[in-house]
């Protein structure tokens, strides 16, 4: 069984794939965090630029730069939104500022640009079309820390040593289909931190005893039945959105 683990893990990792998770890994590879989430924690000064510094992804200040995910995509593809590049005054400013956002469209594929856009938008909490119950579900997931374990926007892939996959599954990829087949199973996971259907599987049980992090159980005092409805609405919305 042990020999099969690396192969099984590779397959589970493959199935976990979704735009936000791929975008996060690609952002690291492409050096995005060198400028956007610098080691020092503070925004890097950028004399001559519009606001004088390089924006941090999480600062909630993206609106000072982009109206929506379409403009975020333009930043990544062209180094600035079209509206900026069409304005001679802004072009002049961009030429003079110390740091320029690189135009990644020159070297990356359309799919890679889409993944980076999905990641950057998720990082900044911008989800075009997310509203109502589903939007409230995201707020709850953030407040209760679901997204710190299950990943930004439920993208999964966070490490969990000695677990069956080696990472915590998210809500966006294909693994979710096997782990949560209905609203009732979702509720069982959240209420009990486990699932009877899987507990009887010896392989799952073997790893569950060993894995570093486990799913906590959330009682009704923490999450009301309405909260569960909202979380489920959010997960359902996100899964519809993930076409690749
Ligand atoms: C050399 C530093 C640098 C690197 C590397 C860089 N950027 Fe930027 N980025 C900037 C600057 C500077 C701005 C602000 C626009 C300006 O002032 O010209 C910006 C703006 C943005 C914006 C719009 C503002 C916001 O917060 O939403 C997004 C999105 C963005 N970058 C994504 C990325 C992604 C994704 C990568 C990696 C693929 C990346 N950047 C790599 C410098 C950088
Ligand atoms: C301490 C980290 C942690 C936190 C916080 C956490 N989970 Fe989990 N969750 C896990 C682990 C670990 C698993 C088990 C995966 C396994 O063993 O296969 C899991 C499993 C799940 C599953 C089933 C598998 C899947 O597709 O992800 C769901 C659904 C789930 N959690 C929902 C939630 C919700 C909703 C919240 C917030 C109310 C939450 N979790 C908070 C760690 C966490």
mmCIF file of N, CA, C and O and ligand atoms in Angstrom, residues 27 30-32 35-36 46 49-50 53-57 61-62 65-66 72 75-76 79 84 94 97 99-102 104 116 120 124, ligand 1:
data_model
loop_
_atom_site.group_PDB
_atom_site.id
_atom_site.type_symbol
_atom_site.label_atom_id
_atom_site.label_comp_id
_atom_site.label_asym_id
_atom_site.label_seq_id
_atom_site.Cartn_x
_atom_site.Cartn_y
_atom_site.Cartn_z
ATOM 1 N N UNK A 27 1.723 32.347 -9.822
ATOM 2 C CA UNK A 27 2.103 33.684 -9.324
ATOM 3 C C UNK A 27 3.435 33.602 -8.575
ATOM 4 O O UNK A 27 4.292 34.475 -8.698
ATOM 5 N N UNK A 30 6.207 33.105 -11.157
ATOM 6 C CA UNK A 30 6.429 34.267 -12.025
ATOM 7 C C UNK A 30 6.945 35.492 -11.266
ATOM 8 O O UNK A 30 7.107 36.558 -11.847
ATOM 9 N N UNK A 31 7.140 35.349 -9.965
ATOM 10 C CA UNK A 31 7.722 36.442 -9.196
ATOM 11 C C UNK A 31 6.744 37.537 -8.804
ATOM 12 O O UNK A 31 7.163 38.618 -8.379
ATOM 13 N N UNK A 32 5.443 37.293 -8.934
ATOM 14 C CA UNK A 32 4.447 38.317 -8.584
ATOM 15 C C UNK A 32 4.624 38.802 -7.142
ATOM 16 O O UNK A 32 4.484 39.991 -6.851
ATOM 17 N N UNK A 35 7.032 41.693 -5.839
ATOM 18 C CA UNK A 35 6.567 43.078 -5.824
ATOM 19 C C UNK A 35 5.308 43.251 -4.979
ATOM 20 O O UNK A 35 5.154 44.257 -4.298
ATOM 21 N N UNK A 36 4.380 42.288 -5.053
ATOM 22 C CA UNK A 36 3.051 42.516 -4.465
ATOM 23 C C UNK A 36 2.893 42.108 -3.013
ATOM 24 O O UNK A 36 2.068 42.656 -2.309
ATOM 25 N N UNK A 46 7.162 53.228 -4.745
ATOM 26 C CA UNK A 46 7.261 53.288 -6.200
ATOM 27 C C UNK A 46 7.117 54.732 -6.657
ATOM 28 O O UNK A 46 6.063 55.140 -7.155
ATOM 29 N N UNK A 49 4.689 56.739 -9.422
ATOM 30 C CA UNK A 49 3.457 56.009 -9.768
ATOM 31 C C UNK A 49 2.257 56.724 -9.167
ATOM 32 O O UNK A 49 2.399 57.645 -8.359
ATOM 33 N N UNK A 50 1.064 56.262 -9.525
ATOM 34 C CA UNK A 50 -0.152 56.973 -9.148
ATOM 35 C C UNK A 50 -0.295 57.157 -7.644
ATOM 36 O O UNK A 50 -0.624 58.229 -7.161
ATOM 37 N N UNK A 53 3.260 53.643 -4.433
ATOM 38 C CA UNK A 53 3.771 52.344 -3.987
ATOM 39 C C UNK A 53 3.189 51.241 -4.858
ATOM 40 O O UNK A 53 2.270 51.468 -5.636
ATOM 41 N N UNK A 54 3.758 50.027 -4.728
ATOM 42 C CA UNK A 54 3.209 48.864 -5.442
ATOM 43 C C UNK A 54 2.091 48.287 -4.564
ATOM 44 O O UNK A 54 2.333 47.991 -3.398
ATOM 45 N N UNK A 55 0.874 48.128 -5.099
ATOM 46 C CA UNK A 55 -0.238 47.656 -4.254
ATOM 47 C C UNK A 55 -0.011 46.245 -3.735
ATOM 48 O O UNK A 55 0.590 45.425 -4.411
ATOM 49 N N UNK A 56 -0.472 45.993 -2.510
ATOM 50 C CA UNK A 56 -0.477 44.612 -1.999
ATOM 51 C C UNK A 56 -1.780 43.976 -2.430
ATOM 52 O O UNK A 56 -2.818 44.611 -2.388
ATOM 53 N N UNK A 57 -1.735 42.704 -2.799
ATOM 54 C CA UNK A 57 -2.957 42.048 -3.273
ATOM 55 C C UNK A 57 -4.084 42.099 -2.249
ATOM 56 O O UNK A 57 -5.230 42.215 -2.587
ATOM 57 N N UNK A 61 -7.260 47.521 -1.552
ATOM 58 C CA UNK A 61 -7.165 48.798 -2.267
ATOM 59 C C UNK A 61 -7.144 48.604 -3.781
ATOM 60 O O UNK A 61 -6.811 49.519 -4.520
ATOM 61 N N UNK A 62 -7.522 47.414 -4.233
ATOM 62 C CA UNK A 62 -7.470 47.151 -5.668
ATOM 63 C C UNK A 62 -8.334 48.117 -6.452
ATOM 64 O O UNK A 62 -8.043 48.447 -7.584
ATOM 65 N N UNK A 65 -7.062 50.814 -8.453
ATOM 66 C CA UNK A 65 -6.386 50.473 -9.708
ATOM 67 C C UNK A 65 -7.335 49.879 -10.745
ATOM 68 O O UNK A 65 -7.239 50.197 -11.919
ATOM 69 N N UNK A 66 -8.215 48.967 -10.300
ATOM 70 C CA UNK A 66 -9.025 48.217 -11.265
ATOM 71 C C UNK A 66 -10.500 48.282 -10.885
ATOM 72 O O UNK A 66 -10.842 48.242 -9.702
ATOM 73 N N UNK A 72 -8.403 43.700 -13.975
ATOM 74 C CA UNK A 72 -7.323 42.934 -13.338
ATOM 75 C C UNK A 72 -6.610 42.097 -14.413
ATOM 76 O O UNK A 72 -5.383 42.058 -14.490
ATOM 77 N N UNK A 75 -4.381 44.271 -16.454
ATOM 78 C CA UNK A 75 -3.121 44.546 -15.745
ATOM 79 C C UNK A 75 -2.138 43.410 -16.003
ATOM 80 O O UNK A 75 -0.975 43.629 -16.325
ATOM 81 N N UNK A 76 -2.618 42.182 -15.832
ATOM 82 C CA UNK A 76 -1.725 41.031 -15.940
ATOM 83 C C UNK A 76 -1.251 40.854 -17.387
ATOM 84 O O UNK A 76 -0.081 40.614 -17.651
ATOM 85 N N UNK A 79 0.167 44.862 -18.414
ATOM 86 C CA UNK A 79 0.920 45.666 -17.448
ATOM 87 C C UNK A 79 0.140 46.869 -16.957
ATOM 88 O O UNK A 79 0.599 47.599 -16.073
ATOM 89 N N UNK A 84 -5.771 52.963 -19.216
ATOM 90 C CA UNK A 84 -4.532 53.671 -18.854
ATOM 91 C C UNK A 84 -3.637 53.805 -20.095
ATOM 92 O O UNK A 84 -3.095 54.874 -20.363
ATOM 93 N N UNK A 94 3.688 56.200 -16.539
ATOM 94 C CA UNK A 94 4.181 54.824 -16.424
ATOM 95 C C UNK A 94 5.648 54.724 -16.826
ATOM 96 O O UNK A 94 6.425 53.984 -16.228
ATOM 97 N N UNK A 97 7.794 56.097 -13.762
ATOM 98 C CA UNK A 97 7.796 55.531 -12.407
ATOM 99 C C UNK A 97 8.893 54.472 -12.256
ATOM 100 O O UNK A 97 9.339 53.882 -13.239
ATOM 101 N N UNK A 99 9.017 51.409 -10.708
ATOM 102 C CA UNK A 99 8.669 50.013 -10.996
ATOM 103 C C UNK A 99 7.464 49.942 -11.921
ATOM 104 O O UNK A 99 6.498 50.678 -11.752
ATOM 105 N N UNK A 100 7.538 49.025 -12.879
ATOM 106 C CA UNK A 100 6.413 48.811 -13.797
ATOM 107 C C UNK A 100 5.887 47.395 -13.624
ATOM 108 O O UNK A 100 6.646 46.457 -13.497
ATOM 109 N N UNK A 101 4.585 47.259 -13.639
ATOM 110 C CA UNK A 101 3.984 45.929 -13.676
ATOM 111 C C UNK A 101 4.345 45.317 -15.029
ATOM 112 O O UNK A 101 4.064 45.913 -16.072
ATOM 113 N N UNK A 102 5.017 44.134 -15.053
ATOM 114 C CA UNK A 102 5.367 43.530 -16.342
ATOM 115 C C UNK A 102 4.107 43.122 -17.126
ATOM 116 O O UNK A 102 3.071 42.851 -16.519
ATOM 117 N N UNK A 104 2.535 40.313 -18.763
ATOM 118 C CA UNK A 104 2.738 38.864 -18.819
ATOM 119 C C UNK A 104 2.137 38.217 -20.062
ATOM 120 O O UNK A 104 2.414 37.065 -20.364
ATOM 121 N N UNK A 116 -4.076 33.265 -13.481
ATOM 122 C CA UNK A 116 -3.534 34.351 -12.661
ATOM 123 C C UNK A 116 -4.636 35.351 -12.306
ATOM 124 O O UNK A 116 -4.691 35.868 -11.192
ATOM 125 N N UNK A 120 -5.690 36.396 -8.625
ATOM 126 C CA UNK A 120 -5.572 37.782 -8.153
ATOM 127 C C UNK A 120 -6.940 38.297 -7.690
ATOM 128 O O UNK A 120 -7.038 38.953 -6.647
ATOM 129 N N UNK A 124 -8.010 39.274 -3.744
ATOM 130 C CA UNK A 124 -8.512 40.593 -3.366
ATOM 131 C C UNK A 124 -10.000 40.553 -3.022
ATOM 132 O O UNK A 124 -10.604 41.576 -2.735
HETATM 133 C C1 LIG B 1 8.147 44.664 -10.887
HETATM 134 C C2 LIG B 1 7.113 44.570 -9.908
HETATM 135 C C3 LIG B 1 5.846 43.821 -10.257
HETATM 136 C C4 LIG B 1 5.705 42.483 -10.538
HETATM 137 C C5 LIG B 1 6.803 41.424 -10.609
HETATM 138 C C6 LIG B 1 4.297 42.256 -10.722
HETATM 139 N N1 LIG B 1 3.609 43.415 -10.583
HETATM 140 FE FE1 LIG B 1 1.573 43.629 -10.615
HETATM 141 N N2 LIG B 1 1.770 45.649 -10.364
HETATM 142 C C7 LIG B 1 2.959 46.323 -10.178
HETATM 143 C C8 LIG B 1 2.684 47.737 -10.040
HETATM 144 C C9 LIG B 1 3.719 48.829 -9.841
HETATM 145 C C10 LIG B 1 1.281 47.888 -10.115
HETATM 146 C C11 LIG B 1 0.445 49.167 -9.971
HETATM 147 C C12 LIG B 1 0.228 49.839 -11.248
HETATM 148 C C13 LIG B 1 1.220 50.918 -11.475
HETATM 149 O O1 LIG B 1 1.438 51.725 -10.560
HETATM 150 O O2 LIG B 1 1.785 50.964 -12.572
HETATM 151 C C14 LIG B 1 0.735 46.557 -10.300
HETATM 152 C C15 LIG B 1 -0.614 46.271 -10.400
HETATM 153 C C16 LIG B 1 -1.158 45.011 -10.466
HETATM 154 C C17 LIG B 1 -2.558 44.722 -10.440
HETATM 155 C C18 LIG B 1 -3.677 45.752 -10.306
HETATM 156 C C19 LIG B 1 -3.775 46.290 -8.908
HETATM 157 C C20 LIG B 1 -4.368 45.329 -7.939
HETATM 158 O O3 LIG B 1 -3.928 45.314 -6.777
HETATM 159 O O4 LIG B 1 -5.275 44.574 -8.325
HETATM 160 C C21 LIG B 1 -2.688 43.365 -10.523
HETATM 161 C C22 LIG B 1 -3.959 42.558 -10.502
HETATM 162 C C23 LIG B 1 -1.358 42.816 -10.620
HETATM 163 N N3 LIG B 1 -0.443 43.842 -10.585
HETATM 164 C C24 LIG B 1 -1.090 41.457 -10.728
HETATM 165 C C25 LIG B 1 0.189 40.924 -10.861
HETATM 166 C C26 LIG B 1 0.463 39.526 -11.113
HETATM 167 C C27 LIG B 1 -0.598 38.431 -11.181
HETATM 168 C C28 LIG B 1 1.811 39.405 -11.215
HETATM 169 C C29 LIG B 1 2.599 38.168 -11.531
HETATM 170 C C30 LIG B 1 2.163 37.396 -12.706
HETATM 171 C C31 LIG B 1 2.388 40.729 -11.017
HETATM 172 N N4 LIG B 1 1.374 41.611 -10.822
HETATM 173 C C32 LIG B 1 3.743 41.009 -11.001
HETATM 174 C C33 LIG B 1 4.210 45.755 -10.126
HETATM 175 C C34 LIG B 1 4.512 44.414 -10.303
#
